PDB file of C-alpha atoms in Angstrom:
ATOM      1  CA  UNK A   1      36.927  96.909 -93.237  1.00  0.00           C
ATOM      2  CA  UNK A   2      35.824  96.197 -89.730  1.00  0.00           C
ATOM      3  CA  UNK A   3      37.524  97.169 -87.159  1.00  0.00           C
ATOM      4  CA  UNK A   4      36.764  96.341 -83.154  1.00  0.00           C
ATOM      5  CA  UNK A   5      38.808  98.355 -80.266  1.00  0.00           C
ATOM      6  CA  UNK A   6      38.172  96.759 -76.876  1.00  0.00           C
ATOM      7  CA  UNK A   7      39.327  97.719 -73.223  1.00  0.00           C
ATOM      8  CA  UNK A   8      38.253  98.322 -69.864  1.00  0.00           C
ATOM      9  CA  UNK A   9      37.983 102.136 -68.748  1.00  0.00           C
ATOM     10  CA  UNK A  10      39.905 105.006 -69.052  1.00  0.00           C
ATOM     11  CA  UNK A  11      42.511 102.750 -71.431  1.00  0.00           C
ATOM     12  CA  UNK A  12      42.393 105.176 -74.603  1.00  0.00           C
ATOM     13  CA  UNK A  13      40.622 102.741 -76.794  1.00  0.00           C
ATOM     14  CA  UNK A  14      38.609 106.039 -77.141  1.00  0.00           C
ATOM     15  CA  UNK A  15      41.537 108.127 -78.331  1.00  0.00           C
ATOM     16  CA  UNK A  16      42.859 104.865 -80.667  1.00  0.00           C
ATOM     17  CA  UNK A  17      39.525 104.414 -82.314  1.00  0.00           C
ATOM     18  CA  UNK A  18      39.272 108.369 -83.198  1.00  0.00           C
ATOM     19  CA  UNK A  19      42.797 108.066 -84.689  1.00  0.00           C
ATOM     20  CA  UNK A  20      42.492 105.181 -86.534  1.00  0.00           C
ATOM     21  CA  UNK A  21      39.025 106.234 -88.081  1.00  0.00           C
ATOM     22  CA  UNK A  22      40.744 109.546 -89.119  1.00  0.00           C
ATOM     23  CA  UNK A  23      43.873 107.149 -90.924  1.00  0.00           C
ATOM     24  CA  UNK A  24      41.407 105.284 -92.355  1.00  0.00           C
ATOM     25  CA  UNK A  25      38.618 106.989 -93.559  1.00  0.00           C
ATOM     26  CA  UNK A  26      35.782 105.078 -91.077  1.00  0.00           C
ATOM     27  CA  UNK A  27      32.879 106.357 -89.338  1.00  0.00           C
ATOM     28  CA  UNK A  28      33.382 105.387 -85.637  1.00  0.00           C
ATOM     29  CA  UNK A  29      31.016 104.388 -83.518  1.00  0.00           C
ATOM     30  CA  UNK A  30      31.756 104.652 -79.058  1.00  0.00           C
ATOM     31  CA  UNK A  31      29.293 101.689 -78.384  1.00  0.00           C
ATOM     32  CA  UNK A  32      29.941 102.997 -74.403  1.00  0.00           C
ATOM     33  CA  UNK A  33      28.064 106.000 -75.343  1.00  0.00           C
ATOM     34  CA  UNK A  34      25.379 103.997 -75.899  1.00  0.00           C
ATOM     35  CA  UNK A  35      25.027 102.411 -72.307  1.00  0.00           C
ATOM     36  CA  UNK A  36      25.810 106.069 -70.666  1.00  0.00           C
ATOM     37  CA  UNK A  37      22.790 107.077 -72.686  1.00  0.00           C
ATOM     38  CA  UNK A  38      20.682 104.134 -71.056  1.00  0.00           C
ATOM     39  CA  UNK A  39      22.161 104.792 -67.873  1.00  0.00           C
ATOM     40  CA  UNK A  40      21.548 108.254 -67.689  1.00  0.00           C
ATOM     41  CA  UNK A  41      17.934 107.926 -69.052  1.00  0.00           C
ATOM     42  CA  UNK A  42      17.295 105.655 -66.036  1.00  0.00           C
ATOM     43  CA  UNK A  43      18.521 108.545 -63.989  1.00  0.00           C
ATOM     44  CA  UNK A  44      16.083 111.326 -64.929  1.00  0.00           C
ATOM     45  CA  UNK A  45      13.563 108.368 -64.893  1.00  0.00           C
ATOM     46  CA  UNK A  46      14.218 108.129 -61.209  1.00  0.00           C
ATOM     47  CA  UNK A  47      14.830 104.473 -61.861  1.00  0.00           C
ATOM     48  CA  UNK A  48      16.925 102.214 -60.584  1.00  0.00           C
ATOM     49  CA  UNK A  49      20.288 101.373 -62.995  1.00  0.00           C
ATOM     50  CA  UNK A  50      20.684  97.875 -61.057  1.00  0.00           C
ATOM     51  CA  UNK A  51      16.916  97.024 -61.819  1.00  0.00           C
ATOM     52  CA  UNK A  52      16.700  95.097 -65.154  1.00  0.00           C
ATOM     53  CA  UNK A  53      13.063  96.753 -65.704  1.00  0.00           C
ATOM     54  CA  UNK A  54      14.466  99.977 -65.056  1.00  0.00           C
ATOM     55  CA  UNK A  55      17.447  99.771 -67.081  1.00  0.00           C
ATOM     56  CA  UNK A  56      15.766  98.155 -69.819  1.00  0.00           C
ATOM     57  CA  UNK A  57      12.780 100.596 -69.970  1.00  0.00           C
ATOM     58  CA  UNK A  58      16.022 103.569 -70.693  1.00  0.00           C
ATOM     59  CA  UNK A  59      17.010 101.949 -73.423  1.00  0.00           C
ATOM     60  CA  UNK A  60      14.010 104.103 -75.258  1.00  0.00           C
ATOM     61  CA  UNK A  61      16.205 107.064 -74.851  1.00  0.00           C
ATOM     62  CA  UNK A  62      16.270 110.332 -77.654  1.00  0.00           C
ATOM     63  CA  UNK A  63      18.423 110.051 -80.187  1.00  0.00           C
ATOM     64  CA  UNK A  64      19.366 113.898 -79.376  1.00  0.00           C
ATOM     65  CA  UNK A  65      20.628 112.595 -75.850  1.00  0.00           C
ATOM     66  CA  UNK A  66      23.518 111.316 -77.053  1.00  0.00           C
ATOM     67  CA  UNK A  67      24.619 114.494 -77.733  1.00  0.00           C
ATOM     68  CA  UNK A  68      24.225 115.542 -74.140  1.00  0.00           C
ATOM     69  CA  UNK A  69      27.621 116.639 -72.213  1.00  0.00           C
ATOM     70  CA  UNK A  70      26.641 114.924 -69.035  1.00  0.00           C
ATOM     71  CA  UNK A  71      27.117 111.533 -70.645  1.00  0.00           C
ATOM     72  CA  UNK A  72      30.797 112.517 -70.431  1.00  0.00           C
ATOM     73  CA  UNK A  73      30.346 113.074 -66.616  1.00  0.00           C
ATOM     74  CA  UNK A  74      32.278 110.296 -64.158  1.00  0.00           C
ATOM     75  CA  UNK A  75      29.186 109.622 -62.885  1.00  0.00           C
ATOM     76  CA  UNK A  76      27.228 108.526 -65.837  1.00  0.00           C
ATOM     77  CA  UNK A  77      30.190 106.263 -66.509  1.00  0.00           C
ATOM     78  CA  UNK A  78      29.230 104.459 -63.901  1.00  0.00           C
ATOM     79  CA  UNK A  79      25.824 104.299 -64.143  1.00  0.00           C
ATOM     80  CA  UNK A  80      26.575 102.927 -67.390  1.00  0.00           C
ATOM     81  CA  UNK A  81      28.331  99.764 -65.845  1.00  0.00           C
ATOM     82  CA  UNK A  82      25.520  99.203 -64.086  1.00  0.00           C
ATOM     83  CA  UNK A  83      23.033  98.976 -66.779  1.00  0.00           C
ATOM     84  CA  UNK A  84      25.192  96.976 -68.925  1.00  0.00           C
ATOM     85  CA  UNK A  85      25.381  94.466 -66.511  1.00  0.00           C
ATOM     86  CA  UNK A  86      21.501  93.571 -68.003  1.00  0.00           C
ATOM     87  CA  UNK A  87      20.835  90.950 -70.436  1.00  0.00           C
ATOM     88  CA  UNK A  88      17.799  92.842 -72.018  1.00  0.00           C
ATOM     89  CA  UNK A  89      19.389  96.200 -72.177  1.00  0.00           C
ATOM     90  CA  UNK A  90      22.733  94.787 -74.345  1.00  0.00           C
ATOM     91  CA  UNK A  91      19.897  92.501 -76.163  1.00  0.00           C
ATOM     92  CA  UNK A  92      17.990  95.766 -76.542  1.00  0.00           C
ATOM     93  CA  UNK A  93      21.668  97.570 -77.614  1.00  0.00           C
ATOM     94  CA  UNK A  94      22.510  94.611 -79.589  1.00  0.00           C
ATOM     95  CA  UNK A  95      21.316  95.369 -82.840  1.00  0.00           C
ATOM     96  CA  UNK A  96      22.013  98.897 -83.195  1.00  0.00           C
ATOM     97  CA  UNK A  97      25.757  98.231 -82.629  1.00  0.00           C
ATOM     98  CA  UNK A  98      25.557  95.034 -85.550  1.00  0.00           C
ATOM     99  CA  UNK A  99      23.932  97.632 -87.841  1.00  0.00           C
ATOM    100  CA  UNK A 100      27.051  99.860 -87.667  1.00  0.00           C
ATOM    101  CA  UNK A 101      29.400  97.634 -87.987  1.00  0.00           C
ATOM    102  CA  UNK A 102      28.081  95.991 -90.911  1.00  0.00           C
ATOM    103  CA  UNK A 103      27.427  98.621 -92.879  1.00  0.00           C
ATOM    104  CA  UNK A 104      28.978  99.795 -96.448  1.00  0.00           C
ATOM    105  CA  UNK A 105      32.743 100.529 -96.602  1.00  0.00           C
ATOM    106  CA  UNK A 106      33.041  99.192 -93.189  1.00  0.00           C
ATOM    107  CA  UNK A 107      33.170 101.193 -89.691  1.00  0.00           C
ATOM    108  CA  UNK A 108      35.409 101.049 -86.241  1.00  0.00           C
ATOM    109  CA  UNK A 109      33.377 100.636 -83.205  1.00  0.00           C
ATOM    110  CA  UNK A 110      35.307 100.448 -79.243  1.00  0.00           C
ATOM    111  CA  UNK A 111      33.733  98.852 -76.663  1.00  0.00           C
ATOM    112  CA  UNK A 112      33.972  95.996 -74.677  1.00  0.00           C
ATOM    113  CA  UNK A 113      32.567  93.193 -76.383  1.00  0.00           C
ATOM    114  CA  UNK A 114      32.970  94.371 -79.687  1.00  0.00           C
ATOM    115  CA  UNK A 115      35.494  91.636 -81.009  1.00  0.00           C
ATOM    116  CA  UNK A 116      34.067  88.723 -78.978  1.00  0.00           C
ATOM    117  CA  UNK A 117      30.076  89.572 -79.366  1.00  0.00           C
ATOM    118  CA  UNK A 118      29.452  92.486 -81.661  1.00  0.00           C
ATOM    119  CA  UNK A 119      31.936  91.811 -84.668  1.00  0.00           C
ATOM    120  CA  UNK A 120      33.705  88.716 -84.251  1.00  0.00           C
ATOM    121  CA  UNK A 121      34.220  88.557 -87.847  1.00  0.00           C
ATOM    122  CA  UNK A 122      36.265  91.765 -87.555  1.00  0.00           C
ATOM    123  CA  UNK A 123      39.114  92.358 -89.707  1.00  0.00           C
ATOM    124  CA  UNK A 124      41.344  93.600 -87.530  1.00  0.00           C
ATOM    125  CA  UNK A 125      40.764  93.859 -83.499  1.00  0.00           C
ATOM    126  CA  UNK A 126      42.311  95.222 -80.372  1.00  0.00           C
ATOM    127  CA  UNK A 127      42.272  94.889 -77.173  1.00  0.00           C
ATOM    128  CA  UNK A 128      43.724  98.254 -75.656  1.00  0.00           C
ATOM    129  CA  UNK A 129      44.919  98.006 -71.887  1.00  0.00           C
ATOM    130  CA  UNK A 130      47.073  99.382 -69.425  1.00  0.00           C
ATOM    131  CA  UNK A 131      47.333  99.022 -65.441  1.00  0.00           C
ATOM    132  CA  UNK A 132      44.709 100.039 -62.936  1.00  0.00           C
ATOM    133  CA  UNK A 133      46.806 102.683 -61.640  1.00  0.00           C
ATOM    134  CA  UNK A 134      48.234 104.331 -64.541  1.00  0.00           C
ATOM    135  CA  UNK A 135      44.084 104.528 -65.909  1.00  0.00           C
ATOM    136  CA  UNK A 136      42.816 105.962 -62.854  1.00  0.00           C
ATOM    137  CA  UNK A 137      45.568 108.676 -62.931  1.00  0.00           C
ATOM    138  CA  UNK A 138      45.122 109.714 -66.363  1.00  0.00           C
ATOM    139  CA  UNK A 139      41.029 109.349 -65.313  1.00  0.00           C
ATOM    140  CA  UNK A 140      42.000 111.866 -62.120  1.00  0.00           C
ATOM    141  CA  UNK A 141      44.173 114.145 -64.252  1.00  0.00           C
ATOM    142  CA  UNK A 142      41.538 114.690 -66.480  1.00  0.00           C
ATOM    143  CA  UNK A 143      38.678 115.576 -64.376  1.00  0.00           C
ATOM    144  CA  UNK A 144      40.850 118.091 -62.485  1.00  0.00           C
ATOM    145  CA  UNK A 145      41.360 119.684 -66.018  1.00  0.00           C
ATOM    146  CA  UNK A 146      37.775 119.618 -65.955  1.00  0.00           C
ATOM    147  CA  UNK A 147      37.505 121.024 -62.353  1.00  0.00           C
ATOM    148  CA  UNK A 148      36.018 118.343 -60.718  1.00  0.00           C
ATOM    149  CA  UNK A 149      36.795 118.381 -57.558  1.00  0.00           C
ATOM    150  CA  UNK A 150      37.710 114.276 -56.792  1.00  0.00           C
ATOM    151  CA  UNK A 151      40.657 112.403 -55.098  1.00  0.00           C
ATOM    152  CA  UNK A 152      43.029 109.812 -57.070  1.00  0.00           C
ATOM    153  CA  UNK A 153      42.024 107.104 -54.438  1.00  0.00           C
ATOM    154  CA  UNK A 154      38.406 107.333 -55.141  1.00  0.00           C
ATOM    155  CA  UNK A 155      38.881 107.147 -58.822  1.00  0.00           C
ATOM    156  CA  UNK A 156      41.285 104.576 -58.629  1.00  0.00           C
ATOM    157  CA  UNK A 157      38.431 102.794 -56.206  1.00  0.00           C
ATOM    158  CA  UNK A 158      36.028 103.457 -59.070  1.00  0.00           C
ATOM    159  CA  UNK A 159      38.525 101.896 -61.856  1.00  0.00           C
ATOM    160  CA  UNK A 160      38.643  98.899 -59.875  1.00  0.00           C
ATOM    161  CA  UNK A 161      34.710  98.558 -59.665  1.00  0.00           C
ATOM    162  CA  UNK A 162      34.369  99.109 -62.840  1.00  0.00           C
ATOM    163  CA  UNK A 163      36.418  96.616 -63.609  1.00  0.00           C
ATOM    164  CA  UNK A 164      35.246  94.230 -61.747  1.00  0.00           C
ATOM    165  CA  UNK A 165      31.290  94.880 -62.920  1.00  0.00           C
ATOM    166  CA  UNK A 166      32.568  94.806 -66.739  1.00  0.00           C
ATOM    167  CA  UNK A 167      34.521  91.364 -66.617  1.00  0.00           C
ATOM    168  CA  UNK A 168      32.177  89.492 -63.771  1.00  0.00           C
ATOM    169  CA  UNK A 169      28.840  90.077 -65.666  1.00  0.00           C
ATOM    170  CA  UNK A 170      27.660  86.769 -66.874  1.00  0.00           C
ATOM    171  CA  UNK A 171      26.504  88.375 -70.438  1.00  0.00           C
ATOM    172  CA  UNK A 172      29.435  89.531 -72.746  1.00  0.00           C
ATOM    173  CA  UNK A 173      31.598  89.895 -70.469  1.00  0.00           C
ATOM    174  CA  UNK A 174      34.958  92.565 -70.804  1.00  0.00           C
ATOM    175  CA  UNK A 175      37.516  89.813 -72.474  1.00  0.00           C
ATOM    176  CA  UNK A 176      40.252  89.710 -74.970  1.00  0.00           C
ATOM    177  CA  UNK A 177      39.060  88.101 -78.057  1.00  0.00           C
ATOM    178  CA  UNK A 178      41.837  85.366 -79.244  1.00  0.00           C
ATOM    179  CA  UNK A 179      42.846  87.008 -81.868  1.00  0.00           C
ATOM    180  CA  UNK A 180      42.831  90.256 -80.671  1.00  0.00           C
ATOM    181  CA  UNK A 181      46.316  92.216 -80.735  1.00  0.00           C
ATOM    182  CA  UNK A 182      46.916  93.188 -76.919  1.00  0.00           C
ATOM    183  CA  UNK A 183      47.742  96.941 -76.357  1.00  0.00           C
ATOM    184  CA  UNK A 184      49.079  97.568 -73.171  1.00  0.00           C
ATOM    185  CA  UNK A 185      49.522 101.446 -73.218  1.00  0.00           C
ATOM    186  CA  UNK A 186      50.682 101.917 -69.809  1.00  0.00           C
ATOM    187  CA  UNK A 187      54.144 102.905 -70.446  1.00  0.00           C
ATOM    188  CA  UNK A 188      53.537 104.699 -73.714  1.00  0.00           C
ATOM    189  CA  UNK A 189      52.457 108.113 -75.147  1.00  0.00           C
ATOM    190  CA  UNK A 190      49.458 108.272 -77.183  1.00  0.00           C
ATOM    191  CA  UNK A 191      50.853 109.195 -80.387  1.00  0.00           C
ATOM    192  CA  UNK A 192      53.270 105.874 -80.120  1.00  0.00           C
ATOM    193  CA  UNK A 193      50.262 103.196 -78.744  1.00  0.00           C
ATOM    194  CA  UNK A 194      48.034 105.054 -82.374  1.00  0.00           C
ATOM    195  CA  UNK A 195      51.078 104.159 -84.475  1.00  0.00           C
ATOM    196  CA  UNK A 196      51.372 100.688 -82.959  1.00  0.00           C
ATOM    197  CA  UNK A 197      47.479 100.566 -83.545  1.00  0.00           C
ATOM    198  CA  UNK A 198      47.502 101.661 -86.969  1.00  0.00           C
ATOM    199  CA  UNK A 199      50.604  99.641 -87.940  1.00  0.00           C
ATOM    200  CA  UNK A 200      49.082  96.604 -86.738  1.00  0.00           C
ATOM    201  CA  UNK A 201      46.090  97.138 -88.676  1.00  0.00           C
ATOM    202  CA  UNK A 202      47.515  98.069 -91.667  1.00  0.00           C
ATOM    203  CA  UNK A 203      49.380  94.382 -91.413  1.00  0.00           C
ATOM    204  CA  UNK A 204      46.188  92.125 -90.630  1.00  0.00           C
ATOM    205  CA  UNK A 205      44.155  94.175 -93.183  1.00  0.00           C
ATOM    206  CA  UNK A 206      47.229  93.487 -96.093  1.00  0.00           C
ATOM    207  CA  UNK A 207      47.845  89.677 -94.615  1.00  0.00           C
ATOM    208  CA  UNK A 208      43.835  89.229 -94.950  1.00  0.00           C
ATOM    209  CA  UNK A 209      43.796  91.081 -98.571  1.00  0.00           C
TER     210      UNK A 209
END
């Protein structure tokens, strides 16, 4: 069983594809993580994240960086938009991602082009969402808790970037797939939007079986 959770940052695709690996017995796989990684290399590279060769020359990262807590940081999340914007890097990304899906028993992987690009043949697929504002609050909230010191507005300004980098890029572009069950969190707690996750896949998975 495939799974593919998509969504544009700070949604809690993150927190839905955690869940539903845990309900279902999948390893999960945060294909973001993966760009943050590339974007971060091309940092202590003293590259340039919105120069292709740059970018591209990251994507040789250690394995053990992934495991680095700076890939969490705000910062790197942005960086990470940058790179993706490449065609080589997600060429260069490309593969790794395919692997995981594909391999025995099945996997979940979020992302943002995981349904459309990645896994189209998914069995079940999401597209988890909620409003600008409501994403960069929860985005603010949390780095307080983390005592960074950082106003709403410029997160918010930063959501909206973001945003606009992930769906404008001409190469796999942030989009719901068409048969993607939209997820629009805004209004709900997690523990209700992970129910409505896992109940949906629990029907496409039976209808398909």
């Amino acid at each position: 069983m495939i799974i593919a959770v998509d969504g544009p940052t700070a949604s809690g695709k993150g927190t839905i594809a955690r869940a539903l690996a845990q309900h279902f017995g999948l390893p999960v796989l945060d294909t973001g993580l993966l760009y943050r990684a590339v974007g971060y290399q091309t940092q202590l590279n003293h590259g340039d994240p919105d120069y292709a060769a740059d970018a591209l020359a990251a994507c040789q990262f250690p394995a053990s960086l992934l495991d680095d807590p700076a890939l969490r940081f705000e910062s790197t999340g942005s960086l990470a938009s940058r790179v993706s914007v490449h065609p080589p890097v997600r060429a260069a990304l490309f593969q790794r991602q395919v692997d995981f899906a594909n391999q025995p028993g099945g996997a979940i992987l979020d992302g943002r082009d995981i349904g459309t690009v990645i896994a189209p043949h998914a069995d079940a697929k999401l597209f988890v969402t909620a409003s600008a504002a409501v994403r960069a609050r929860r985005r603010h909230a949390e780095m307080l808790s983390r005592g960074v010191d950082v106003t709403y507005d410029a997160v918010l300004a930063d959501v909206h970037a973001r945003d606009a980098r992930d769906t404008g890029r001409a190469d796999a572009p942030l989009l719901r797939a068409p048969d993607a069950m939209l997820l629009d969190n805004s209004d709900m707690p997690p523990a209700a939007a992970i129910a409505a996750a896992i109940a949906f896949v629990e029907t496409r998975t039976r209808n398909n079986g």
